[in-house]
XYZ file of N, CA and C in Angstrom:
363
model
N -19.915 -10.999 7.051
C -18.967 -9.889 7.095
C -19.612 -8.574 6.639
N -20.735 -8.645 6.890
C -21.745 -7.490 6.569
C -21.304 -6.033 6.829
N -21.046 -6.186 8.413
C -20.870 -5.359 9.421
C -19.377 -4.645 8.598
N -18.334 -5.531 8.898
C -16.847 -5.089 8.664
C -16.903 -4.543 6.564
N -17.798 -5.267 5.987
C -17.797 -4.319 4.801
C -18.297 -3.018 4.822
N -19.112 -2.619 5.429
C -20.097 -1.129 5.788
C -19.029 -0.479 6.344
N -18.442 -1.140 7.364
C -16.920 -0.220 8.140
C -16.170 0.445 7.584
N -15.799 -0.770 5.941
C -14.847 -0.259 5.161
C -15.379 0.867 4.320
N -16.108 0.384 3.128
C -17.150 1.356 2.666
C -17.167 3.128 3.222
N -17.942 3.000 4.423
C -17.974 4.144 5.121
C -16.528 5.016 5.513
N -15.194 4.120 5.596
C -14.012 5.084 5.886
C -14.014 5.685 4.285
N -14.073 4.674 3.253
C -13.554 4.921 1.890
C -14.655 6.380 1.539
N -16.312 6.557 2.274
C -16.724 7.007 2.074
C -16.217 9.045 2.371
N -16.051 9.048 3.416
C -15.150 9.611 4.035
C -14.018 10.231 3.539
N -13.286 9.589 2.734
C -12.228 9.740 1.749
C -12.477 10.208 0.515
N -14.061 9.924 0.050
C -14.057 10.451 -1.165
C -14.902 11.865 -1.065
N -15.889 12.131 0.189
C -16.256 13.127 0.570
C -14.873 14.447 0.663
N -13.785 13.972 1.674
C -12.678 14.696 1.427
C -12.023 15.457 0.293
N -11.493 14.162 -0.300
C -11.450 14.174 -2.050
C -11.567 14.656 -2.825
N -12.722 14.054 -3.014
C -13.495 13.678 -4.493
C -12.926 13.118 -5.151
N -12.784 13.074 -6.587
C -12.668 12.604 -7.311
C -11.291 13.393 -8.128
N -10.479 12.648 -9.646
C -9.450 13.338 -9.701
C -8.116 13.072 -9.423
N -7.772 12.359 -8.223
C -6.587 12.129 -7.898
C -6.231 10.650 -8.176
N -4.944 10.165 -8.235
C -4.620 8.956 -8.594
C -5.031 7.910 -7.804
N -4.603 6.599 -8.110
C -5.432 5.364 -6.960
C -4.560 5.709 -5.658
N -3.103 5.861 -5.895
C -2.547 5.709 -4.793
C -2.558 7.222 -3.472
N -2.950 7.990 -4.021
C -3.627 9.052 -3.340
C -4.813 8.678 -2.255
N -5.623 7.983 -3.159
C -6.637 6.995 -2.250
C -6.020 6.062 -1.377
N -5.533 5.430 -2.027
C -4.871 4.545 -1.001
C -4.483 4.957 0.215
N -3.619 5.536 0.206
C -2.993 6.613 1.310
C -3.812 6.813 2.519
N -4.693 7.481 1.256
C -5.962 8.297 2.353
C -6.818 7.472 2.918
N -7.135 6.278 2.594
C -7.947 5.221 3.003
C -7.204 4.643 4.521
N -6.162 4.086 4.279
C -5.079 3.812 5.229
C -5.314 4.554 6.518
N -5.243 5.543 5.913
C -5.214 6.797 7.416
C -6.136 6.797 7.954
N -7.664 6.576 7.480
C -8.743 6.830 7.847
C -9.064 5.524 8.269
N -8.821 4.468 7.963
C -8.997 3.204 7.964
C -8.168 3.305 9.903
N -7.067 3.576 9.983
C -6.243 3.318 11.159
C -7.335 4.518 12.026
N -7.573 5.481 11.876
C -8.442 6.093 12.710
C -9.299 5.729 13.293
N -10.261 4.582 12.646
C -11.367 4.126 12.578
C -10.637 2.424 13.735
N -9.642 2.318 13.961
C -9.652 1.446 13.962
C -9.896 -0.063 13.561
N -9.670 -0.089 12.098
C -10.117 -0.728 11.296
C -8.681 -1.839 11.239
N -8.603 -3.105 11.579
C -7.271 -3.828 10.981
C -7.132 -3.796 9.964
N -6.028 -3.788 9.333
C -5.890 -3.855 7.884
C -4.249 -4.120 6.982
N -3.659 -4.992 6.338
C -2.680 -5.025 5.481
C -2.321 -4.626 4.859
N -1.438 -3.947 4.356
C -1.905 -2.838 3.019
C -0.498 -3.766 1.633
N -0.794 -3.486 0.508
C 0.018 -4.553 -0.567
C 0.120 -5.553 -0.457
N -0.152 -6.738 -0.033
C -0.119 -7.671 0.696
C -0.421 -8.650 -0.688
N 0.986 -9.533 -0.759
C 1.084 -9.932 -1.958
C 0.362 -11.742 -1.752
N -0.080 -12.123 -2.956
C -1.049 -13.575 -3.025
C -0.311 -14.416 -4.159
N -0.270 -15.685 -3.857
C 0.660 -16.257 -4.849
C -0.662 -16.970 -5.701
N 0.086 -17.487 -6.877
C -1.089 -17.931 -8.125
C -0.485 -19.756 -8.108
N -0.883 -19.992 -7.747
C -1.133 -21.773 -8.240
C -1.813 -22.093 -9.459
N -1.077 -22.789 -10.353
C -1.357 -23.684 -11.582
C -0.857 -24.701 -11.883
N -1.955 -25.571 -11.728
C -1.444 -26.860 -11.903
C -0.435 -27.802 -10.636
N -1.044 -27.209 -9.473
C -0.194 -27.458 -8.225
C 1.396 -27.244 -8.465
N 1.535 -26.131 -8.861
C 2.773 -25.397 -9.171
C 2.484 -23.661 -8.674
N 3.284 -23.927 -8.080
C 3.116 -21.969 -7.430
C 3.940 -21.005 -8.247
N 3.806 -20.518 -9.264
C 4.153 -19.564 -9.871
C 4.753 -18.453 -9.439
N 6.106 -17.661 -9.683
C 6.804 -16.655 -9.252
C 6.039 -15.696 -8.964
N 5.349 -15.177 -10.363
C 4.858 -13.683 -10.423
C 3.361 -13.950 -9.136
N 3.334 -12.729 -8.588
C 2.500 -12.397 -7.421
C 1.116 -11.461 -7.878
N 0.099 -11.643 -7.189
C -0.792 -10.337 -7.670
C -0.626 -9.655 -6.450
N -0.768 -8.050 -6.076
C -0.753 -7.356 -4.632
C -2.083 -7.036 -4.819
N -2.128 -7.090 -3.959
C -3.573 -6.918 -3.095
C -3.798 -5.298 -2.270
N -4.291 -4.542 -2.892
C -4.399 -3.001 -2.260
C -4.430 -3.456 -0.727
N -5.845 -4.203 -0.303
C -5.712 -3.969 1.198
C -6.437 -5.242 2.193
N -6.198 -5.615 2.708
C -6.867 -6.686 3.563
C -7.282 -6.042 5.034
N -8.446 -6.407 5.299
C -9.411 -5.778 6.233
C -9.358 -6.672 6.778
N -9.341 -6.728 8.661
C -10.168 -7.338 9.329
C -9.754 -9.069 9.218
N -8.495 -8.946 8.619
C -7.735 -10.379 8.300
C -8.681 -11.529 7.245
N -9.783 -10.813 6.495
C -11.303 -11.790 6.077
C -11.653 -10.821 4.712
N -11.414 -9.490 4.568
C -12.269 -8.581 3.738
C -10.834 -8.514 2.304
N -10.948 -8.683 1.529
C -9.985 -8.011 0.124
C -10.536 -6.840 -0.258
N -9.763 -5.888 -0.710
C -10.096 -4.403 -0.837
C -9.301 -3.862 -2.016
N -10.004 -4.125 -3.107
C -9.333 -3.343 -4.471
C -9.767 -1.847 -4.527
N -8.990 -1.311 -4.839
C -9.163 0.501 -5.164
C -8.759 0.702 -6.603
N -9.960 1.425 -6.918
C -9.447 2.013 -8.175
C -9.789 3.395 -8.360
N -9.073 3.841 -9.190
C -9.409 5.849 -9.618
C -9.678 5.715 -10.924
N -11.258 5.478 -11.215
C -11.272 4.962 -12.741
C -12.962 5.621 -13.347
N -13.380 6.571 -14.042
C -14.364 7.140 -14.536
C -15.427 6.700 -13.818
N -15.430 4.978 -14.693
C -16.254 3.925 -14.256
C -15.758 2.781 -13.880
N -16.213 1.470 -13.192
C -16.038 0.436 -13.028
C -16.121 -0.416 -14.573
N -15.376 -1.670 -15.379
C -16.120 -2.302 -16.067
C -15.944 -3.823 -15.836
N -16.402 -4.548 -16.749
C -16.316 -5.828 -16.374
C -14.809 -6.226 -15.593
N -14.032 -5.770 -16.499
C -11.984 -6.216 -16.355
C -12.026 -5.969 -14.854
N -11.993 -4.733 -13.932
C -12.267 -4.608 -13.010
C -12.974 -5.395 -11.848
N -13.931 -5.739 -12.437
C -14.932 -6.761 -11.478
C -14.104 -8.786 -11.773
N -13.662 -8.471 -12.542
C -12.883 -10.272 -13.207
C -11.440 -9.969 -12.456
N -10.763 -8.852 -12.302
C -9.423 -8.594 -11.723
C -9.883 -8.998 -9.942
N -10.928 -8.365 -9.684
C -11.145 -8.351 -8.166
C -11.804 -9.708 -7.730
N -12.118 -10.831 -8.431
C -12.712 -12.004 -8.322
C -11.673 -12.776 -8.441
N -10.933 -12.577 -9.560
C -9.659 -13.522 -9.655
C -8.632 -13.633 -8.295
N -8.396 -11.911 -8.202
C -7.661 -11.684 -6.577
C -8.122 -12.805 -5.489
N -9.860 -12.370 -5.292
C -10.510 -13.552 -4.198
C -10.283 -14.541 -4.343
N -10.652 -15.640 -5.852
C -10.065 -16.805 -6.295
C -8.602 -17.172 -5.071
N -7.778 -16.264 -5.941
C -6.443 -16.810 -5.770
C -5.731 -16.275 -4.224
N -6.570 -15.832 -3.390
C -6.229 -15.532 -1.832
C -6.312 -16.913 -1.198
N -7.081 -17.737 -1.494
C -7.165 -19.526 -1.125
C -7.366 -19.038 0.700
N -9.081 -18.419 0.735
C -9.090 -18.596 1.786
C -10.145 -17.327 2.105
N -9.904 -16.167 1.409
C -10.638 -15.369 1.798
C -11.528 -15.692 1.136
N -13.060 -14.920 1.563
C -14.157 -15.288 0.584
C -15.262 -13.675 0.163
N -14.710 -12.770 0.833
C -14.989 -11.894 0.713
C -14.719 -10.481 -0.004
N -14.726 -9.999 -1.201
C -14.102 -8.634 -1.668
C -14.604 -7.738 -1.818
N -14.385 -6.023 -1.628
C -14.932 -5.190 -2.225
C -14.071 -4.361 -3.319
N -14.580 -4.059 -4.225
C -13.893 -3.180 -5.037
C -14.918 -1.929 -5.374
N -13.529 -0.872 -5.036
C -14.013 0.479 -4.339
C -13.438 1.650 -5.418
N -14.369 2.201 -6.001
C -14.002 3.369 -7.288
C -13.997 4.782 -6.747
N -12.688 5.353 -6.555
C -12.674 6.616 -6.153
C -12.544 7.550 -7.114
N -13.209 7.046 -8.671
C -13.032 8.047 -9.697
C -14.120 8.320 -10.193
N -15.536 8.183 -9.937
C -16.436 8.296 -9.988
C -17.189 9.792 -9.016
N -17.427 10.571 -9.988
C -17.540 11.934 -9.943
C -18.504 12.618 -8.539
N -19.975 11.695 -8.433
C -20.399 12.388 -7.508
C -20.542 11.680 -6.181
N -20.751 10.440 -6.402
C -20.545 9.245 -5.192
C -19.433 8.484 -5.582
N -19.276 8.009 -4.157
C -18.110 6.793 -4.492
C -19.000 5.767 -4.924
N -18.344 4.568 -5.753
C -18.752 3.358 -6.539
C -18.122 2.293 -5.963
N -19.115 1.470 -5.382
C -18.690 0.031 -4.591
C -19.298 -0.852 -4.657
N -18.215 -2.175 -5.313
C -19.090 -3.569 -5.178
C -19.017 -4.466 -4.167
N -19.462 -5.776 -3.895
C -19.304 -6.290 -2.822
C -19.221 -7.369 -3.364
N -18.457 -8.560 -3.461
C -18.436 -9.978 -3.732
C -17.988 -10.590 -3.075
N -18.853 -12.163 -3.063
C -18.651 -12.719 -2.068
C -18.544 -14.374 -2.835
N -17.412 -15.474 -2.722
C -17.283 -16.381 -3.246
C -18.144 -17.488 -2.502
């Protein structure tokens, strides 16, 4: 999923060139969306994942900023820096999608470039 992560990346890139830095996550969001549908990019946007424990499916939900390409998870954040919590929030998400194996988590608060990881389960 090389290809379809660079896709994403590059709209988000796009967005933060626009941007910059400064504005809230969901500002990004927004703006990702739009640019994302320009690009022709598929994509889900909130797209909620249920938590299994103990072969018991639990009420509470995590949402999911964005699903790419029906295969890619896409966390956004508007955050100085990335830190660990961030990178354990966006792994857990993948964890608990039971199926996807792919995530990026994408920092639109990072001052002169955008900040992006790529994980892959």
């Amino acid at each position: 999923l090389k290809q379809e992560v660079f896709a994403i990346v590059g709209a988000a890139i796009d967005v933060h060139r626009v941007l910059g830095s400064g504005f809230l996550e969901a500002v990004y969001h927004e703006a990702l969306e739009l640019e994302l549908a320009d690009r022709s990019i598929p994509f889900v946007s909130q797209s909620p994942l249920t938590i299994n424990y103990k072969a018991h499916m639990l009420q509470n939900r995590y949402i999911v900023d964005l699903v790419c390409y029906g295969s890619v998870l896409v966390e956004l954040k508007a955050l100085d820096r990335l830190s660990s919590r961030e990178e354990a929030q966006t792994l857990n998400y993948l964890k608990a999608s039971q199926g996807l194996r792919v995530a990026v988590l994408i920092n639109f608060g990072a001052t002169r470039t955008l900040e992006w990881k790529r994980y892959v389960l």
